[in-house]
Coordinates of C-alpha atoms in Angstrom, one line a residue:
M1201 CA 13.3 6.8 16.0
K1202 CA 16.3 5.0 14.3
I1203 CA 15.2 2.5 11.7
E1204 CA 17.7 0.0 10.0
I1205 CA 16.5 -2.0 7.0
N1206 CA 18.7 -4.7 5.5
H1207 CA 17.6 -7.0 2.6
T1208 CA 19.6 -9.5 1.0
C1209 CA 19.2 -12.4 -1.5
A1210 CA 21.4 -14.8 -3.3
N1211 CA 24.3 -13.3 -5.3
F1212 CA 23.3 -14.7 -8.7
D1213 CA 26.1 -15.7 -11.0
S1214 CA 24.2 -16.3 -14.4
Y1215 CA 25.7 -14.9 -17.5
R1216 CA 23.3 -12.2 -17.7
A1217 CA 23.7 -11.3 -14.0
E1218 CA 27.4 -11.1 -14.5
R1219 CA 27.3 -9.2 -17.4
V1220 CA 25.0 -6.7 -15.9
K1221 CA 27.4 -6.6 -12.8
S1222 CA 30.4 -5.8 -15.2
L1223 CA 28.7 -3.4 -17.7
F1224 CA 27.1 -1.2 -14.8
N1225 CA 29.6 -1.8 -11.9
A1226 CA 26.7 -3.2 -10.0
E1227 CA 28.4 -5.6 -7.6
T1228 CA 26.1 -5.2 -4.7
G1229 CA 22.6 -5.9 -6.2
Y1230 CA 22.1 -8.7 -3.7
S1231 CA 22.4 -6.5 -0.7
W1232 CA 20.5 -3.4 0.1
S1233 CA 20.6 -1.4 3.5
H1234 CA 19.4 1.9 4.7
T1235 CA 19.5 3.6 8.1
A1236 CA 16.9 6.4 8.7
E1237 CA 16.7 8.6 11.8
L1238 CA 13.0 9.6 11.9
A1239 CA 11.7 12.5 14.3
I1240 CA 8.2 10.9 14.6
D1241 CA 8.4 9.4 18.3
D1242 CA 7.0 12.7 20.0
L1243 CA 4.5 13.6 17.2
D1244 CA 0.7 13.2 17.9
W1245 CA -0.1 12.1 14.3
K1246 CA -2.8 9.9 12.8
I1247 CA -2.0 9.6 9.3
G1248 CA 1.5 9.3 7.7
L1249 CA 2.6 9.2 4.1
V1250 CA 5.9 8.2 2.7
V1251 CA 6.7 9.2 -0.9
G1252 CA 9.5 8.2 -3.0
P1253 CA 10.8 6.3 -6.1
S1254 CA 10.4 2.5 -6.6
G1255 CA 12.8 0.5 -4.8
S1256 CA 13.7 3.3 -2.2
G1257 CA 12.4 1.4 0.9
K1258 CA 8.9 3.1 1.4
S1259 CA 7.3 -0.5 2.3
S1260 CA 10.2 -1.6 4.3
L1261 CA 10.0 1.6 6.4
G1262 CA 6.4 1.1 7.1
K1263 CA 7.0 -2.5 8.2
A1264 CA 9.9 -1.3 10.4
I1265 CA 7.8 1.5 12.2
F1266 CA 4.8 -0.9 12.8
P1267 CA 6.6 -4.3 13.3
G1268 CA 3.9 -7.2 13.4
V1269 CA 1.4 -5.2 11.6
P1270 CA 0.7 -6.6 8.2
M1271 CA 0.4 -4.5 5.2
H1272 CA -3.4 -4.0 4.6
D1273 CA -4.4 -5.4 1.1
L1274 CA -7.1 -3.2 -0.1
Y1275 CA -7.9 -5.6 -3.0
A1276 CA -8.2 -9.0 -1.0
G1277 CA -11.4 -10.7 -0.1
W1278 CA -14.0 -8.8 -2.3
P1279 CA -16.9 -11.0 -3.2
S1280 CA -17.7 -11.0 -6.9
D1281 CA -21.4 -11.6 -6.5
M1282 CA -22.5 -8.4 -4.7
P1283 CA -22.2 -4.7 -5.1
I1284 CA -19.6 -2.9 -3.1
V1285 CA -22.2 -1.1 -1.2
D1286 CA -23.3 -4.5 0.3
A1287 CA -19.7 -5.9 0.6
I1288 CA -18.4 -3.1 2.7
A1289 CA -19.2 -3.8 6.5
P1290 CA -22.3 -5.9 5.5
A1291 CA -23.6 -5.9 9.1
G1292 CA -22.5 -2.3 9.6
D1293 CA -24.2 1.1 9.3
F1294 CA -25.6 2.1 5.9
D1295 CA -24.7 5.8 6.3
Q1296 CA -21.2 4.9 7.5
V1297 CA -20.7 2.8 4.4
T1298 CA -22.0 5.5 2.0
G1299 CA -20.3 8.2 3.8
S1300 CA -17.1 6.3 3.7
L1301 CA -17.3 5.8 -0.2
A1302 CA -18.0 9.5 -0.6
A1303 CA -15.1 10.6 1.6
V1304 CA -12.5 8.6 -0.4
G1305 CA -13.6 10.3 -3.5
L1306 CA -15.7 7.5 -5.0
G1307 CA -18.6 9.8 -5.7
D1308 CA -19.9 7.9 -8.8
V1309 CA -22.9 6.4 -7.0
P1310 CA -23.8 3.8 -9.7
A1311 CA -20.3 2.4 -9.2
W1312 CA -21.5 1.6 -5.7
L1313 CA -23.9 -1.0 -7.3
R1314 CA -21.2 -2.8 -9.0
P1315 CA -19.0 -5.7 -7.7
F1316 CA -15.4 -4.8 -6.9
N1317 CA -13.8 -6.8 -9.7
V1318 CA -15.7 -4.8 -12.4
L1319 CA -14.5 -1.2 -11.1
S1320 CA -11.6 0.7 -12.6
N1321 CA -8.2 0.6 -10.7
G1322 CA -8.9 3.9 -9.0
E1323 CA -12.4 2.9 -8.1
Q1324 CA -11.1 -0.3 -6.6
F1325 CA -8.5 1.7 -4.5
R1326 CA -11.1 4.0 -3.3
A1327 CA -13.4 1.1 -2.5
G1328 CA -10.7 -0.6 -0.5
L1329 CA -10.1 2.7 1.5
A1330 CA -13.7 2.9 2.2
R1331 CA -13.7 -0.5 3.5
L1332 CA -10.6 0.1 5.7
I1333 CA -12.3 3.1 7.1
C1334 CA -15.4 1.1 8.1
E1335 CA -13.2 -1.6 9.5
R1336 CA -11.5 1.0 11.9
P1337 CA -8.4 -1.0 12.7
E1338 CA -6.3 0.7 15.3
V1339 CA -3.4 0.8 13.0
A1340 CA -3.4 0.4 9.3
V1341 CA -0.4 0.2 6.9
V1342 CA -1.2 0.6 3.3
D1343 CA 1.2 0.0 0.6
E1344 CA -0.1 1.6 -2.6
Y1345 CA 1.4 2.0 -6.0
S1346 CA 1.0 5.4 -7.3
S1347 CA 0.1 5.9 -10.9
Y1348 CA 2.2 9.2 -11.2
D1349 CA 5.3 8.6 -13.2
S1350 CA 7.8 11.5 -13.2
R1351 CA 9.4 10.1 -16.4
L1352 CA 6.4 10.9 -18.6

């Protein structure tokens, strides 16, 4: 599968923008393109992972591979007046909900009794994954920032 990604924006000419261009020889900051040849057409895969530095095109790649499929927002739509164990698949199976929470590594059972907005960032991410598992979409594209920073 050949993927071509092109992003453009205005070529800003403010004092600071022009100075950055001059100091760092960055004349093409307003245009970014990348072509990738991915050998994924013939693979029988269920989960894919794209890893790379910020700005390398990971999100764009996901959008290009699955056109028309919106990025799934793990953090949107959580009620603040109920615990996550009630907010995930409210009409669904209790065992599926608790099993999904455990499967994604949210093993701190008391956290299941808290609303999403009071969970830690890591707990929120895991709760979002558990909800996604219970929703069972045919295709899900998740764009998640990694807390790993190789500069540290």
